[in-house]
PDB file of C-alpha atoms in Angstrom:
ATOM      1  CA  UNK A1271      25.964  15.692  16.267  1.00 52.00           C
ATOM      2  CA  UNK A1272      28.440  15.852  19.104  1.00 59.00           C
ATOM      3  CA  UNK A1273      29.151  12.540  20.720  1.00 67.00           C
ATOM      4  CA  UNK A1274      25.721  10.980  20.375  1.00 78.00           C
ATOM      5  CA  UNK A1275      25.753   7.850  18.192  1.00 82.00           C
ATOM      6  CA  UNK A1276      22.079   7.338  19.049  1.00 86.00           C
ATOM      7  CA  UNK A1277      21.208  10.434  17.005  1.00 87.00           C
ATOM      8  CA  UNK A1278      22.955   8.989  13.958  1.00 86.00           C
ATOM      9  CA  UNK A1279      21.159   5.674  14.498  1.00 90.00           C
ATOM     10  CA  UNK A1280      17.747   7.293  14.779  1.00 92.00           C
ATOM     11  CA  UNK A1281      18.444   9.442  11.718  1.00 92.00           C
ATOM     12  CA  UNK A1282      19.461   6.323   9.765  1.00 94.00           C
ATOM     13  CA  UNK A1283      16.261   4.522  10.768  1.00 96.00           C
ATOM     14  CA  UNK A1284      14.169   7.520   9.713  1.00 97.00           C
ATOM     15  CA  UNK A1285      15.963   7.655   6.362  1.00 97.00           C
ATOM     16  CA  UNK A1286      15.448   3.924   5.785  1.00 97.00           C
ATOM     17  CA  UNK A1287      11.736   4.189   6.638  1.00 98.00           C
ATOM     18  CA  UNK A1288      11.315   7.264   4.435  1.00 97.00           C
ATOM     19  CA  UNK A1289      12.946   5.635   1.431  1.00 98.00           C
ATOM     20  CA  UNK A1290      10.894   2.471   2.003  1.00 98.00           C
ATOM     21  CA  UNK A1291       7.696   4.544   1.998  1.00 98.00           C
ATOM     22  CA  UNK A1292       8.706   6.304  -1.219  1.00 97.00           C
ATOM     23  CA  UNK A1293       9.614   3.010  -2.904  1.00 97.00           C
ATOM     24  CA  UNK A1294       6.292   1.565  -1.738  1.00 97.00           C
ATOM     25  CA  UNK A1295       4.235   4.515  -2.991  1.00 97.00           C
ATOM     26  CA  UNK A1296       5.963   4.455  -6.378  1.00 97.00           C
ATOM     27  CA  UNK A1297       5.917   0.638  -6.594  1.00 95.00           C
ATOM     28  CA  UNK A1298       9.558   0.962  -7.603  1.00 95.00           C
ATOM     29  CA  UNK A1299      10.916  -2.467  -6.684  1.00 94.00           C
ATOM     30  CA  UNK A1300      10.526  -5.862  -8.279  1.00 92.00           C
ATOM     31  CA  UNK A1301      11.678  -9.269  -7.051  1.00 92.00           C
ATOM     32  CA  UNK A1302      14.137 -11.222  -9.169  1.00 91.00           C
ATOM     33  CA  UNK A1303      12.962 -14.638  -7.998  1.00 87.00           C
ATOM     34  CA  UNK A1304       9.346 -14.709  -9.248  1.00 75.00           C
ATOM     35  CA  UNK A1305       7.299 -12.484 -11.505  1.00 69.00           C
ATOM     36  CA  UNK A1306       4.035 -13.343  -9.711  1.00 84.00           C
ATOM     37  CA  UNK A1307       5.197 -12.190  -6.266  1.00 87.00           C
ATOM     38  CA  UNK A1308       3.866  -8.837  -5.047  1.00 89.00           C
ATOM     39  CA  UNK A1309       6.207  -7.221  -2.504  1.00 91.00           C
ATOM     40  CA  UNK A1310       4.730  -6.201   0.845  1.00 95.00           C
ATOM     41  CA  UNK A1311       5.711  -3.079   2.761  1.00 97.00           C
ATOM     42  CA  UNK A1312       8.141  -5.149   4.835  1.00 97.00           C
ATOM     43  CA  UNK A1313       9.839  -6.188   1.584  1.00 96.00           C
ATOM     44  CA  UNK A1314      10.295  -2.496   0.789  1.00 97.00           C
ATOM     45  CA  UNK A1315      11.774  -1.900   4.265  1.00 97.00           C
ATOM     46  CA  UNK A1316      14.110  -4.850   3.661  1.00 97.00           C
ATOM     47  CA  UNK A1317      15.108  -3.493   0.249  1.00 96.00           C
ATOM     48  CA  UNK A1318      15.655  -0.034   1.705  1.00 97.00           C
ATOM     49  CA  UNK A1319      17.844  -1.432   4.488  1.00 96.00           C
ATOM     50  CA  UNK A1320      19.905  -3.507   2.075  1.00 96.00           C
ATOM     51  CA  UNK A1321      20.323  -0.525  -0.243  1.00 96.00           C
ATOM     52  CA  UNK A1322      21.177   1.842   2.640  1.00 96.00           C
ATOM     53  CA  UNK A1323      23.893  -0.485   3.888  1.00 94.00           C
ATOM     54  CA  UNK A1324      25.095  -1.059   0.281  1.00 91.00           C
ATOM     55  CA  UNK A1325      24.908  -4.842   0.702  1.00 92.00           C
ATOM     56  CA  UNK A1326      22.665  -5.365  -2.334  1.00 89.00           C
ATOM     57  CA  UNK A1327      21.798  -9.071  -2.234  1.00 90.00           C
ATOM     58  CA  UNK A1328      20.011  -8.898  -5.588  1.00 89.00           C
ATOM     59  CA  UNK A1329      16.743 -10.543  -4.582  1.00 92.00           C
ATOM     60  CA  UNK A1330      14.972  -7.217  -5.084  1.00 93.00           C
ATOM     61  CA  UNK A1331      15.985  -4.658  -7.694  1.00 93.00           C
ATOM     62  CA  UNK A1332      14.598  -1.297  -8.820  1.00 95.00           C
ATOM     63  CA  UNK A1333      12.311  -1.438 -11.819  1.00 94.00           C
ATOM     64  CA  UNK A1334      13.742  -0.387 -15.181  1.00 93.00           C
ATOM     65  CA  UNK A1335      13.172   3.331 -14.753  1.00 94.00           C
ATOM     66  CA  UNK A1336      15.931   5.894 -14.412  1.00 96.00           C
ATOM     67  CA  UNK A1337      14.123   7.640 -11.542  1.00 96.00           C
ATOM     68  CA  UNK A1338      13.927   4.431  -9.497  1.00 96.00           C
ATOM     69  CA  UNK A1339      17.587   3.653 -10.109  1.00 96.00           C
ATOM     70  CA  UNK A1340      18.624   7.183  -9.131  1.00 97.00           C
ATOM     71  CA  UNK A1341      16.499   6.935  -6.010  1.00 97.00           C
ATOM     72  CA  UNK A1342      18.207   3.674  -5.003  1.00 96.00           C
ATOM     73  CA  UNK A1343      21.607   5.171  -5.773  1.00 96.00           C
ATOM     74  CA  UNK A1344      20.882   8.247  -3.684  1.00 96.00           C
ATOM     75  CA  UNK A1345      19.903   6.062  -0.733  1.00 97.00           C
ATOM     76  CA  UNK A1346      23.142   4.091  -1.022  1.00 96.00           C
ATOM     77  CA  UNK A1347      25.098   7.355  -1.192  1.00 96.00           C
ATOM     78  CA  UNK A1348      23.361   8.728   1.905  1.00 97.00           C
ATOM     79  CA  UNK A1349      23.827   5.390   3.670  1.00 96.00           C
ATOM     80  CA  UNK A1350      27.585   5.439   3.211  1.00 95.00           C
ATOM     81  CA  UNK A1351      27.831   8.842   4.855  1.00 94.00           C
ATOM     82  CA  UNK A1352      25.397   8.001   7.661  1.00 93.00           C
ATOM     83  CA  UNK A1353      27.331   4.863   8.554  1.00 91.00           C
ATOM     84  CA  UNK A1354      30.524   6.916   8.518  1.00 90.00           C
ATOM     85  CA  UNK A1355      28.873   9.477  10.783  1.00 89.00           C
ATOM     86  CA  UNK A1356      27.840   6.728  13.190  1.00 88.00           C
ATOM     87  CA  UNK A1357      31.358   5.293  13.338  1.00 89.00           C
ATOM     88  CA  UNK A1358      32.790   8.796  13.809  1.00 88.00           C
ATOM     89  CA  UNK A1359      30.437   9.674  16.676  1.00 86.00           C
ATOM     90  CA  UNK A1360      30.976   6.288  18.306  1.00 84.00           C
ATOM     91  CA  UNK A1361      34.743   6.698  18.055  1.00 85.00           C
ATOM     92  CA  UNK A1362      34.644  10.200  19.504  1.00 82.00           C
ATOM     93  CA  UNK A1363      32.481   9.088  22.360  1.00 77.00           C
ATOM     94  CA  UNK A1364      34.772   6.278  23.451  1.00 78.00           C
ATOM     95  CA  UNK A1365      38.129   7.804  22.594  1.00 79.00           C
ATOM     96  CA  UNK A1366      37.588  10.743  24.939  1.00 60.00           C
ATOM     97  CA  UNK A1367      37.309   8.500  27.997  1.00 60.00           C
TER      98      UNK A1367
END
């Protein structure tokens, strides 16, 4: 990865989009605020971003299936390391100057 924080950022965006697509295809997310609401793809991108950054607001949650919960957990796990990688590459880039 060298000293290129942009690579870590692009990789993070690809991971978020990939997880959002998988969640969308599996219809793995449900809103907690209304049972009649059908999430759009942008809602899945939002959920994926919130899960990736481990914020977890709670307005969308994975459906009650172990696979969906493991998928969300794996994204959070990957997100922690990708954010660490970004901070590391950013620090290396600016500490060498």
